[in-house]
CSV table of N, CA and C in Angstrom, one decimal:
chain,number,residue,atom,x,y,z
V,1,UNK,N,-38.8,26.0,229.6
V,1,UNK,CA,-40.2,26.2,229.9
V,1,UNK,C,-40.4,25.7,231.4
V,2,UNK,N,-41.2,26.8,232.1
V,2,UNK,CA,-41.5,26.0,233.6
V,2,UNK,C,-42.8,25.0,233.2
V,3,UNK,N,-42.7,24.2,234.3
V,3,UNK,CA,-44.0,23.3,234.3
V,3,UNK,C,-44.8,23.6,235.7
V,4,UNK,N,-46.2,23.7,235.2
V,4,UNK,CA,-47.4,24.0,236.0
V,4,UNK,C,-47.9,23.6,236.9
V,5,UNK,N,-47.6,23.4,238.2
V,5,UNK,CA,-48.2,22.3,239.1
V,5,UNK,C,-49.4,22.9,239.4
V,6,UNK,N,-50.4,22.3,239.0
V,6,UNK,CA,-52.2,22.6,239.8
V,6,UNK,C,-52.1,21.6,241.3
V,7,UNK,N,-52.5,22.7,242.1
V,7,UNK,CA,-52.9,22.9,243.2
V,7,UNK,C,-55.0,22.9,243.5
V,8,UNK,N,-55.3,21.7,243.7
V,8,UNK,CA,-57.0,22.5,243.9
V,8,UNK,C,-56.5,22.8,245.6
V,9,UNK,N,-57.6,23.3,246.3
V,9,UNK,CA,-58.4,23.5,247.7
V,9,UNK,C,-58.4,21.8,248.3
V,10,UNK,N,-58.2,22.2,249.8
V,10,UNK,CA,-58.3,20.9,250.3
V,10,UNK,C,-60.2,20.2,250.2
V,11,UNK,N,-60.9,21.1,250.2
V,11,UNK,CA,-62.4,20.9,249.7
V,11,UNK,C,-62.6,21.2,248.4
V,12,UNK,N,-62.1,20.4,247.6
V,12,UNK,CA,-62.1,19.8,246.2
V,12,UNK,C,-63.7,19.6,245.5
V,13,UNK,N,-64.4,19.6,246.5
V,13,UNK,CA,-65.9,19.3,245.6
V,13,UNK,C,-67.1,20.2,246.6
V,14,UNK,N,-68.2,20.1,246.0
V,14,UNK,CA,-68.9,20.8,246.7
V,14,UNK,C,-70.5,20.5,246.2
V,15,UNK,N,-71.2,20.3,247.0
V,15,UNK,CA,-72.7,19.7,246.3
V,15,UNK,C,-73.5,20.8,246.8
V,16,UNK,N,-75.1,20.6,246.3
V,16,UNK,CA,-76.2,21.8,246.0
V,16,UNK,C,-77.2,20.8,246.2
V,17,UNK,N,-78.6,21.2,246.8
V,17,UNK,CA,-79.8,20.9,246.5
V,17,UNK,C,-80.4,21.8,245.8
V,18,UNK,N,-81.2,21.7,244.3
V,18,UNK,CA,-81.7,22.3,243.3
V,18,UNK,C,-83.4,22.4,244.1
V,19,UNK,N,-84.2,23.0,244.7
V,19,UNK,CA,-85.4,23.3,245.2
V,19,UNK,C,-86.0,24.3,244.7
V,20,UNK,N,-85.3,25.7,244.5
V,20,UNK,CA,-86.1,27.0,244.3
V,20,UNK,C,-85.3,27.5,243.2
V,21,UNK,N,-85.5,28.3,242.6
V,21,UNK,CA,-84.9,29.4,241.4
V,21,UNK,C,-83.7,30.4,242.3
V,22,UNK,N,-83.9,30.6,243.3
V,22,UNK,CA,-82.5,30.9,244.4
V,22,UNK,C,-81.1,30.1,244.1
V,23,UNK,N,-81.8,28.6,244.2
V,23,UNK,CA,-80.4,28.0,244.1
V,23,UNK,C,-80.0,27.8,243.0
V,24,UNK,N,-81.0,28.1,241.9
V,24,UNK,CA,-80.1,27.8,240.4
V,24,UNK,C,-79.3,28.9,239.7
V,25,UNK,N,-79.7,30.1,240.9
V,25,UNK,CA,-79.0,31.1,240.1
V,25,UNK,C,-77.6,30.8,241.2
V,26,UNK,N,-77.3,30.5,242.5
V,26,UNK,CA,-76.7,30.3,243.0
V,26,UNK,C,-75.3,30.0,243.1
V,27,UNK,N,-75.9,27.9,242.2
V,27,UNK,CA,-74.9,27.6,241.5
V,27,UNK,C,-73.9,27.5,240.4
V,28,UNK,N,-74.2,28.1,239.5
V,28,UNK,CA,-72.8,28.6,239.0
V,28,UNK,C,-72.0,29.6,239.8
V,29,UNK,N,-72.2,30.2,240.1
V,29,UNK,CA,-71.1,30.8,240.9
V,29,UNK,C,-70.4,29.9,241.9
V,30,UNK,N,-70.7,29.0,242.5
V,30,UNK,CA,-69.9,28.2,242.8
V,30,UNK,C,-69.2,27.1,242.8
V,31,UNK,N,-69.7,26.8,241.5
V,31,UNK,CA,-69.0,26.0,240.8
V,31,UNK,C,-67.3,26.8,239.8
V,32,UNK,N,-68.1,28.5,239.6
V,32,UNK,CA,-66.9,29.1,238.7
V,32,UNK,C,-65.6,29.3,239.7
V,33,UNK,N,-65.9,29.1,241.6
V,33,UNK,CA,-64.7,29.8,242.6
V,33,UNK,C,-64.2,28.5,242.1
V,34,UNK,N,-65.1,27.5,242.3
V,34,UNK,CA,-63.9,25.9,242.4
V,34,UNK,C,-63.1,26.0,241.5
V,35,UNK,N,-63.9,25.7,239.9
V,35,UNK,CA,-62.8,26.1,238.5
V,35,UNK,C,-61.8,26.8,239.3
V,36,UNK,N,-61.8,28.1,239.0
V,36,UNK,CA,-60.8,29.1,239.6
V,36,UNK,C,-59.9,28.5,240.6
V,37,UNK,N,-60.2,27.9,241.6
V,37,UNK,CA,-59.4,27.6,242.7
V,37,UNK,C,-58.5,26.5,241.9
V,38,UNK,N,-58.7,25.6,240.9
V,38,UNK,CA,-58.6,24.6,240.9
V,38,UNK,C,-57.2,25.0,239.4
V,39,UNK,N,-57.3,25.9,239.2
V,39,UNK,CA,-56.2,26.1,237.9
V,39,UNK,C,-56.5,26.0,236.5
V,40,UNK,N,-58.0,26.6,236.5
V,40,UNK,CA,-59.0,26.8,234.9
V,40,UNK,C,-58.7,28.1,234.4
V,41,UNK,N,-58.2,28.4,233.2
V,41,UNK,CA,-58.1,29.5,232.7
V,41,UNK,C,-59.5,30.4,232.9
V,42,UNK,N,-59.8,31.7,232.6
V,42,UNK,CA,-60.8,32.3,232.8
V,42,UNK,C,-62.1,32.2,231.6
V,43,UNK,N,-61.6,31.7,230.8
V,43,UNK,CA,-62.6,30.9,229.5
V,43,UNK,C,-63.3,29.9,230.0
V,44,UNK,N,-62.4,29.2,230.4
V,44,UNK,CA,-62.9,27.7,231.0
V,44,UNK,C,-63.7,28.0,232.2
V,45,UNK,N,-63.2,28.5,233.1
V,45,UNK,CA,-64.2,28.9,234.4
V,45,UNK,C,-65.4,29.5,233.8
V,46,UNK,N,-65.7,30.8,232.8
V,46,UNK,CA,-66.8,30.9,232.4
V,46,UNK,C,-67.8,29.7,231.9
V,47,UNK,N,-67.0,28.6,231.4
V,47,UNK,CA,-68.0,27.7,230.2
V,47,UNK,C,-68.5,26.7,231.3
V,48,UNK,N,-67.4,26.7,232.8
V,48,UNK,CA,-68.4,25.6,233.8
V,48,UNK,C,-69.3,26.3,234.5
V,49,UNK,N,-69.2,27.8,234.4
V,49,UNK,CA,-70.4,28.4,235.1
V,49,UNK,C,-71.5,28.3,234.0
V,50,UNK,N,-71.0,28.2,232.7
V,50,UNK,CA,-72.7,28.2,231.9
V,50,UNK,C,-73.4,27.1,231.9
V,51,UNK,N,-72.4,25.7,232.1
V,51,UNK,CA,-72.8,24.4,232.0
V,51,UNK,C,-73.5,24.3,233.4
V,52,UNK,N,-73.2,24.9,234.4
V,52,UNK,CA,-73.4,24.8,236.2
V,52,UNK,C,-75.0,25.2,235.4
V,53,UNK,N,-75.1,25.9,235.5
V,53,UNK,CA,-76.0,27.4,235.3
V,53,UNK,C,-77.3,26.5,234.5
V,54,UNK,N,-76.7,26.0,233.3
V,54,UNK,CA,-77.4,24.6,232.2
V,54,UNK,C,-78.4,23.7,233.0
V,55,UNK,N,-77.6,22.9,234.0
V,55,UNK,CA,-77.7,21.9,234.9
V,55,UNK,C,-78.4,22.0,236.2
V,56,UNK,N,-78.3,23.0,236.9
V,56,UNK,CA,-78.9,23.9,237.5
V,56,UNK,C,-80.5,24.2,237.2
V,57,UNK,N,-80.6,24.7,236.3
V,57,UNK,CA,-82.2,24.8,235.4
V,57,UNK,C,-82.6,23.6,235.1
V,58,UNK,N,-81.9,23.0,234.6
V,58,UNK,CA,-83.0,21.8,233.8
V,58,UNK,C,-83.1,21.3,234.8
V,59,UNK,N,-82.5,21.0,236.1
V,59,UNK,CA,-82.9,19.9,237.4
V,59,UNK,C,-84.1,20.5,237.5
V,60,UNK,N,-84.2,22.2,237.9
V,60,UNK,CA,-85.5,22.5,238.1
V,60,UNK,C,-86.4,22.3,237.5
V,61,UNK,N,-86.3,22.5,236.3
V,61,UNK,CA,-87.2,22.8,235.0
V,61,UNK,C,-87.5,21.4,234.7
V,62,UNK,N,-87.3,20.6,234.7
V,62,UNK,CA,-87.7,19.3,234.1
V,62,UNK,C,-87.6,18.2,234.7
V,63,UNK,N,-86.8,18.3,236.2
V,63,UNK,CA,-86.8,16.9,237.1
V,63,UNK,C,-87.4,17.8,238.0
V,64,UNK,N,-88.1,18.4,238.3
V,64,UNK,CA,-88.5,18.9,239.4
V,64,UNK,C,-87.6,19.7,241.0
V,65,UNK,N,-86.5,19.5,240.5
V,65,UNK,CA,-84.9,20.2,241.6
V,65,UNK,C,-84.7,18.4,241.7
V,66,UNK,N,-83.3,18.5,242.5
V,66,UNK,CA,-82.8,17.3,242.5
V,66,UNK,C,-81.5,18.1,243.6
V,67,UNK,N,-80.0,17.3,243.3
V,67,UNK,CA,-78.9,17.7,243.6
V,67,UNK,C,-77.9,17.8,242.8
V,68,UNK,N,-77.0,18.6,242.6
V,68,UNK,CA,-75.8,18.9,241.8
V,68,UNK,C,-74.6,19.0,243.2
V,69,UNK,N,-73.5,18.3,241.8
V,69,UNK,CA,-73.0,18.0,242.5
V,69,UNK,C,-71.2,18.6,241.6
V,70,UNK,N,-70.3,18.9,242.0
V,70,UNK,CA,-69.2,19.6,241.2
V,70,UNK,C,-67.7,19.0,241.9
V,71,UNK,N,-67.1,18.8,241.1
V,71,UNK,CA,-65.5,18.0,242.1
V,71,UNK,C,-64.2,18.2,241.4
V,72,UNK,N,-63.3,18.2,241.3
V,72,UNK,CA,-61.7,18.2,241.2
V,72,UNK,C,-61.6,16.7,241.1
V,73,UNK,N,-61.5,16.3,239.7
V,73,UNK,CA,-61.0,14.9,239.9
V,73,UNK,C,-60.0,14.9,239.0
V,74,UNK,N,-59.2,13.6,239.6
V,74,UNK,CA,-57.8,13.6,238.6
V,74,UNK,C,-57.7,11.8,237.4
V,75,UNK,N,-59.4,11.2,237.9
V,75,UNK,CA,-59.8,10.3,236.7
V,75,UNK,C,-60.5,10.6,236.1
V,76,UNK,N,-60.5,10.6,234.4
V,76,UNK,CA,-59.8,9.9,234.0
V,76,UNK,C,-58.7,10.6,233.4
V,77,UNK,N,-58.8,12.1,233.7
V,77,UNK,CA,-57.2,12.9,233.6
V,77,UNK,C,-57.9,14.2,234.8
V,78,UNK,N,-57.6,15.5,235.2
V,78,UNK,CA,-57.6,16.1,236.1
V,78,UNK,C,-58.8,17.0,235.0
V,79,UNK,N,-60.2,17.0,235.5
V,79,UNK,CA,-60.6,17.6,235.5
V,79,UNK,C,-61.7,18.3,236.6
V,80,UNK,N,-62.8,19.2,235.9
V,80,UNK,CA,-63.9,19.4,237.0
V,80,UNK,C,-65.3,18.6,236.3
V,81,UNK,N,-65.8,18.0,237.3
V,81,UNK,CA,-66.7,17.3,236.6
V,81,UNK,C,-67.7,17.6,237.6
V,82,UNK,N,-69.1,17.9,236.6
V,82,UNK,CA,-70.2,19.0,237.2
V,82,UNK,C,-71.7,17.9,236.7
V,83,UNK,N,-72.0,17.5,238.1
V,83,UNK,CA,-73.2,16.4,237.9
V,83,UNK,C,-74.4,16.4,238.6
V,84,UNK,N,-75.6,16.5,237.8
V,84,UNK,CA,-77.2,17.0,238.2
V,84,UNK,C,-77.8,15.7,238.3
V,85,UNK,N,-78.7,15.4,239.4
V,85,UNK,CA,-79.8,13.8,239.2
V,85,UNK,C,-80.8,14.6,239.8
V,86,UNK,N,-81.5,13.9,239.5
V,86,UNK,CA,-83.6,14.4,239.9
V,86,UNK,C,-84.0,13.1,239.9
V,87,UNK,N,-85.3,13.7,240.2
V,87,UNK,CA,-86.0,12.4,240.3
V,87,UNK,C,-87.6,12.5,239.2
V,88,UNK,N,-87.2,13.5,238.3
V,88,UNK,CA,-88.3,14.0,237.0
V,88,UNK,C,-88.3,12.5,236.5
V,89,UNK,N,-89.1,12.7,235.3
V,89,UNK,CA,-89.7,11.9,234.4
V,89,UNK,C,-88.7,11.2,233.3
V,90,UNK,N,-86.7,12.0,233.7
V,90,UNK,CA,-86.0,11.2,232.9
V,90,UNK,C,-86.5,11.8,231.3
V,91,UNK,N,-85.8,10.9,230.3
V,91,UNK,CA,-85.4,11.0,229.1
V,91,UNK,C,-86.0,10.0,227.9
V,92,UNK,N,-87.4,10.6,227.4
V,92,UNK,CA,-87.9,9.1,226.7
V,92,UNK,C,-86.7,9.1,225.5
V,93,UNK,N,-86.0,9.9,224.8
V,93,UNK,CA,-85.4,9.7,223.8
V,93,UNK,C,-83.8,10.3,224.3
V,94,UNK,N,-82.8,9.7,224.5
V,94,UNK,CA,-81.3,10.8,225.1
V,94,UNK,C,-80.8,11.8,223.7
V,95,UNK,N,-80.9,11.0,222.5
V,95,UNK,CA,-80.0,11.2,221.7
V,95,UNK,C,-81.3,12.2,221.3
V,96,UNK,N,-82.5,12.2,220.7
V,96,UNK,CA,-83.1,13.6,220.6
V,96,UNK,C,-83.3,14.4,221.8
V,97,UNK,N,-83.0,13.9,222.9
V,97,UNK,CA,-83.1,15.1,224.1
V,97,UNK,C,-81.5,16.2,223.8
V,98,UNK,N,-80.6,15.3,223.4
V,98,UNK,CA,-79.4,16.6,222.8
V,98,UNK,C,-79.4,17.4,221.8
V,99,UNK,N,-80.5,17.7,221.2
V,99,UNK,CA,-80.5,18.5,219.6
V,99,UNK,C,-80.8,19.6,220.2
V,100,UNK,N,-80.5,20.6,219.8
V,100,UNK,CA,-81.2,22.1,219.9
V,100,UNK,C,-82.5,21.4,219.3
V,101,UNK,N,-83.4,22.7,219.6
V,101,UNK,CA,-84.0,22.9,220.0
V,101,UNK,C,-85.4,22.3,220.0
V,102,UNK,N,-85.0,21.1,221.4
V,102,UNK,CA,-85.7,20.2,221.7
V,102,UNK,C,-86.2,20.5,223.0
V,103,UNK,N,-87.5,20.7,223.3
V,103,UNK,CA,-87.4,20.7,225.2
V,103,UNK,C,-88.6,19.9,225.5
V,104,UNK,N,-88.3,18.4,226.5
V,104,UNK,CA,-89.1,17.8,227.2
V,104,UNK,C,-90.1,16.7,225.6
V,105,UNK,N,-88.7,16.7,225.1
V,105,UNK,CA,-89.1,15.4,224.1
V,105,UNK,C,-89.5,16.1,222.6
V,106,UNK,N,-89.8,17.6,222.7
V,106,UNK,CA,-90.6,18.1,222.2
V,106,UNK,C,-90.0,18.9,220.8
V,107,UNK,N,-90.1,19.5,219.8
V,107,UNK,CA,-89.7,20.7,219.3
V,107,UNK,C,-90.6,21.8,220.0
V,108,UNK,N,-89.4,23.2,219.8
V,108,UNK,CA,-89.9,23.9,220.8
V,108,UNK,C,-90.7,24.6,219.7
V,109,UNK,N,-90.8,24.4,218.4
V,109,UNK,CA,-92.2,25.1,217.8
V,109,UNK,C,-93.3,24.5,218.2
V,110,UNK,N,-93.8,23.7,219.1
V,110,UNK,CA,-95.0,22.5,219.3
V,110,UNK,C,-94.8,23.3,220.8
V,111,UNK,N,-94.1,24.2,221.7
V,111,UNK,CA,-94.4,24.3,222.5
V,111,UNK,C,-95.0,25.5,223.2
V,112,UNK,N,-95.3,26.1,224.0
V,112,UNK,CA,-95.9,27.4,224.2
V,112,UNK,C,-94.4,28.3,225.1
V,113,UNK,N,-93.7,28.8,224.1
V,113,UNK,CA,-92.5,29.0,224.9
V,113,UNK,C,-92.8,30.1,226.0
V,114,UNK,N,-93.7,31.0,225.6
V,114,UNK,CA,-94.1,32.0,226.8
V,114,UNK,C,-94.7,31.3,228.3
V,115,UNK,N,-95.2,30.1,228.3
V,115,UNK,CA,-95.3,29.4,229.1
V,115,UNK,C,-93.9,29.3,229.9
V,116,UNK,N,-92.9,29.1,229.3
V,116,UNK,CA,-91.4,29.0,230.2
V,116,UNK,C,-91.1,27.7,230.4
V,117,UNK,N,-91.2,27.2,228.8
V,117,UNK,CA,-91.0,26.0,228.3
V,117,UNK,C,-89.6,25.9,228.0
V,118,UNK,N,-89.1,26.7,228.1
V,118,UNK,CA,-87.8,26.9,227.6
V,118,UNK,C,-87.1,27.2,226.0
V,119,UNK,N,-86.7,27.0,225.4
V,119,UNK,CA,-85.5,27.3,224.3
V,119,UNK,C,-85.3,26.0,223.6
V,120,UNK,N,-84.7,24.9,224.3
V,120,UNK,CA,-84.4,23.7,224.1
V,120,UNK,C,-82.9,23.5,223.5
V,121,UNK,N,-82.2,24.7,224.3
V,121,UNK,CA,-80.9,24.5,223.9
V,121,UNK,C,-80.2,24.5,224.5
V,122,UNK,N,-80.5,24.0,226.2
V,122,UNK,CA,-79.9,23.9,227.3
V,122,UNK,C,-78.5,22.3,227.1
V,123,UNK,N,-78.9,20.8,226.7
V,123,UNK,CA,-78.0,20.0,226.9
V,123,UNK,C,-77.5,20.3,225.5
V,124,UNK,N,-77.8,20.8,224.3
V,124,UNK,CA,-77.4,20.7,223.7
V,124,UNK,C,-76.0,21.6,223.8
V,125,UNK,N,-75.7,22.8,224.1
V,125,UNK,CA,-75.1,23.9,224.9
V,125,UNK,C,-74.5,23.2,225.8
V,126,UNK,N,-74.7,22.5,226.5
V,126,UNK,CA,-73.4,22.2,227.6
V,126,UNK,C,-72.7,20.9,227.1
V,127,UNK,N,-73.3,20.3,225.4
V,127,UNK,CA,-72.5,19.2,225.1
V,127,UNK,C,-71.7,19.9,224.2
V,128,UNK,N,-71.9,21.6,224.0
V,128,UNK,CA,-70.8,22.1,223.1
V,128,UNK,C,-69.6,22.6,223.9
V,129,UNK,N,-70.2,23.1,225.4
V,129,UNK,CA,-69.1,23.9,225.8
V,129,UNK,C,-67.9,22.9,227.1
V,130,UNK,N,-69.1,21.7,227.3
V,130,UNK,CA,-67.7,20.4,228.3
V,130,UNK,C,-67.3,19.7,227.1
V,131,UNK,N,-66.0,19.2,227.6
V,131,UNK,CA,-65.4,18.2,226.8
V,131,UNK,C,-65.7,16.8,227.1
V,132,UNK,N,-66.8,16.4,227.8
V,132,UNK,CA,-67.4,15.1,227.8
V,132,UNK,C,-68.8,15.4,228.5
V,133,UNK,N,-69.5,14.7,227.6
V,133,UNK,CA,-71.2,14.7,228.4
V,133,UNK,C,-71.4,13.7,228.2
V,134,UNK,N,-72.2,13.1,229.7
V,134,UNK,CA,-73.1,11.8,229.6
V,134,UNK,C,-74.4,11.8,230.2
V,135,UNK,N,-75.2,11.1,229.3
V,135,UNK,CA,-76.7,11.6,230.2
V,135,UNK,C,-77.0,10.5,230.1
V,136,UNK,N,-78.0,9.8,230.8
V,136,UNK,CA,-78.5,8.6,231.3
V,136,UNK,C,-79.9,8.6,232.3
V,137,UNK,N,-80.8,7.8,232.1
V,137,UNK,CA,-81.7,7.8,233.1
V,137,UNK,C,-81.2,6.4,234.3
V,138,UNK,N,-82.0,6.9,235.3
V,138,UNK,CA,-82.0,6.0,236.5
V,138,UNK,C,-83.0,4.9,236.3
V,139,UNK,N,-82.2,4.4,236.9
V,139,UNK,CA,-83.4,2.6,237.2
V,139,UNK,C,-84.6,3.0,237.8
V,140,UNK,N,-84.5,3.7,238.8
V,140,UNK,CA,-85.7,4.2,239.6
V,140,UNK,C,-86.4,5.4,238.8
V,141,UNK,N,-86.2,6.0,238.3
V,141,UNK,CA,-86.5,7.1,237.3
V,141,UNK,C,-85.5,8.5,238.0
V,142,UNK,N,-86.4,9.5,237.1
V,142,UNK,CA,-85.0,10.4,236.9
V,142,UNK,C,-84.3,10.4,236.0
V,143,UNK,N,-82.9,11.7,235.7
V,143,UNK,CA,-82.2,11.6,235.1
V,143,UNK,C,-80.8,11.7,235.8
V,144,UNK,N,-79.7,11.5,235.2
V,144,UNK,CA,-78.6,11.6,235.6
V,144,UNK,C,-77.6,12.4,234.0
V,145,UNK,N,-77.1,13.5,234.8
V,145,UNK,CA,-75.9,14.3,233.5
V,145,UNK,C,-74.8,14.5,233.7
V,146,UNK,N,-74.1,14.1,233.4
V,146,UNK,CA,-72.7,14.6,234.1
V,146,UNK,C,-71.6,15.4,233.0
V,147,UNK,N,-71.4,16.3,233.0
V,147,UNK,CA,-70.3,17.3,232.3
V,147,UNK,C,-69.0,17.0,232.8
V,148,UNK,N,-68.0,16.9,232.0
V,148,UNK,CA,-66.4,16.8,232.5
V,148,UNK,C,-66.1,18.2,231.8
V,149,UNK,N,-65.5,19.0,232.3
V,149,UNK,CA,-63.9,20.4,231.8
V,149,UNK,C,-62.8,19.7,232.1
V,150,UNK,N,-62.0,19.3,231.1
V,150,UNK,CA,-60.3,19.1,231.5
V,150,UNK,C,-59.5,20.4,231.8
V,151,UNK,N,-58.6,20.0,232.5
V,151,UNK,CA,-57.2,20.9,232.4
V,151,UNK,C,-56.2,21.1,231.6
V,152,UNK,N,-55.5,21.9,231.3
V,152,UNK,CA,-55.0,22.3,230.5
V,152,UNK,C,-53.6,21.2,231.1
């Protein structure tokens, strides 16, 4: 059997400012070239573009934009780890902010979804499709999310 050497790009990571609905459609696609560059099967490159794409939105949508941030790391094994902060109102509850269909603390029957409230199945959806999710608020306020994809 041969063995696989992954090779990423000498620019291994790549950051975003989240400000307008431009850059949220923006970023996943650039987080799917890095996957790609980095030696992600084509499943996998899909699921960090949906999680990009996840993370992306909700900075908008609920921290008001922020920065995203995406990298090639080889701690705590080689993965791509894909991470959003803002400076929103953060997370009164984390562990109900992960349930479907929750959005902004809320059930999304309690909310006006035609408003563009969302679904509420945004973190719950990127804690199905990364193989590690952490969400946390900031000391200063805000939130902090970070998605890991491993390598095969």
């Amino acid at each position: 059997m041969t063995e696989r050497t992954w090779a990423c790009p000498m620019r291994s990571s790549i950051t975003g400012h989240i400000r307008r609905q431009s850059d949220v459609l923006a970023w996943p696609h650039r987080c799917a070239v890095l996957a790609l560059a980095c030696g992600l099967d084509p499943i996998a490159v899909r699921e960090v573009e949906l999680i990009a794409a996840e993370l992306a939105s909700n900075t908008l949508r609920h921290g008001g934009g922020g920065e995203v941030h995406a990298a090639y790391s080889e701690q705590p094994a080689r993965c791509i780890e894909l991470t959003a902060t803002d400076d929103g109102p953060g997370f009164d509850d984390i562990e109900h902010a992960l349930m479907d269909g929750v959005s902004r603390g809320r059930r999304v029957e309690e909310l006006a979804i035609a408003r563009g409230e969302g679904l509420g199945a945004g973190l719950g959806a990127i804690g199905r499709l990364a193989d590690e999710l952490f969400v946390s608020n900031k000391l200063d306020g805000g939130a902090v999310v970070i998605a890991r994809k491993y390598l095969p």
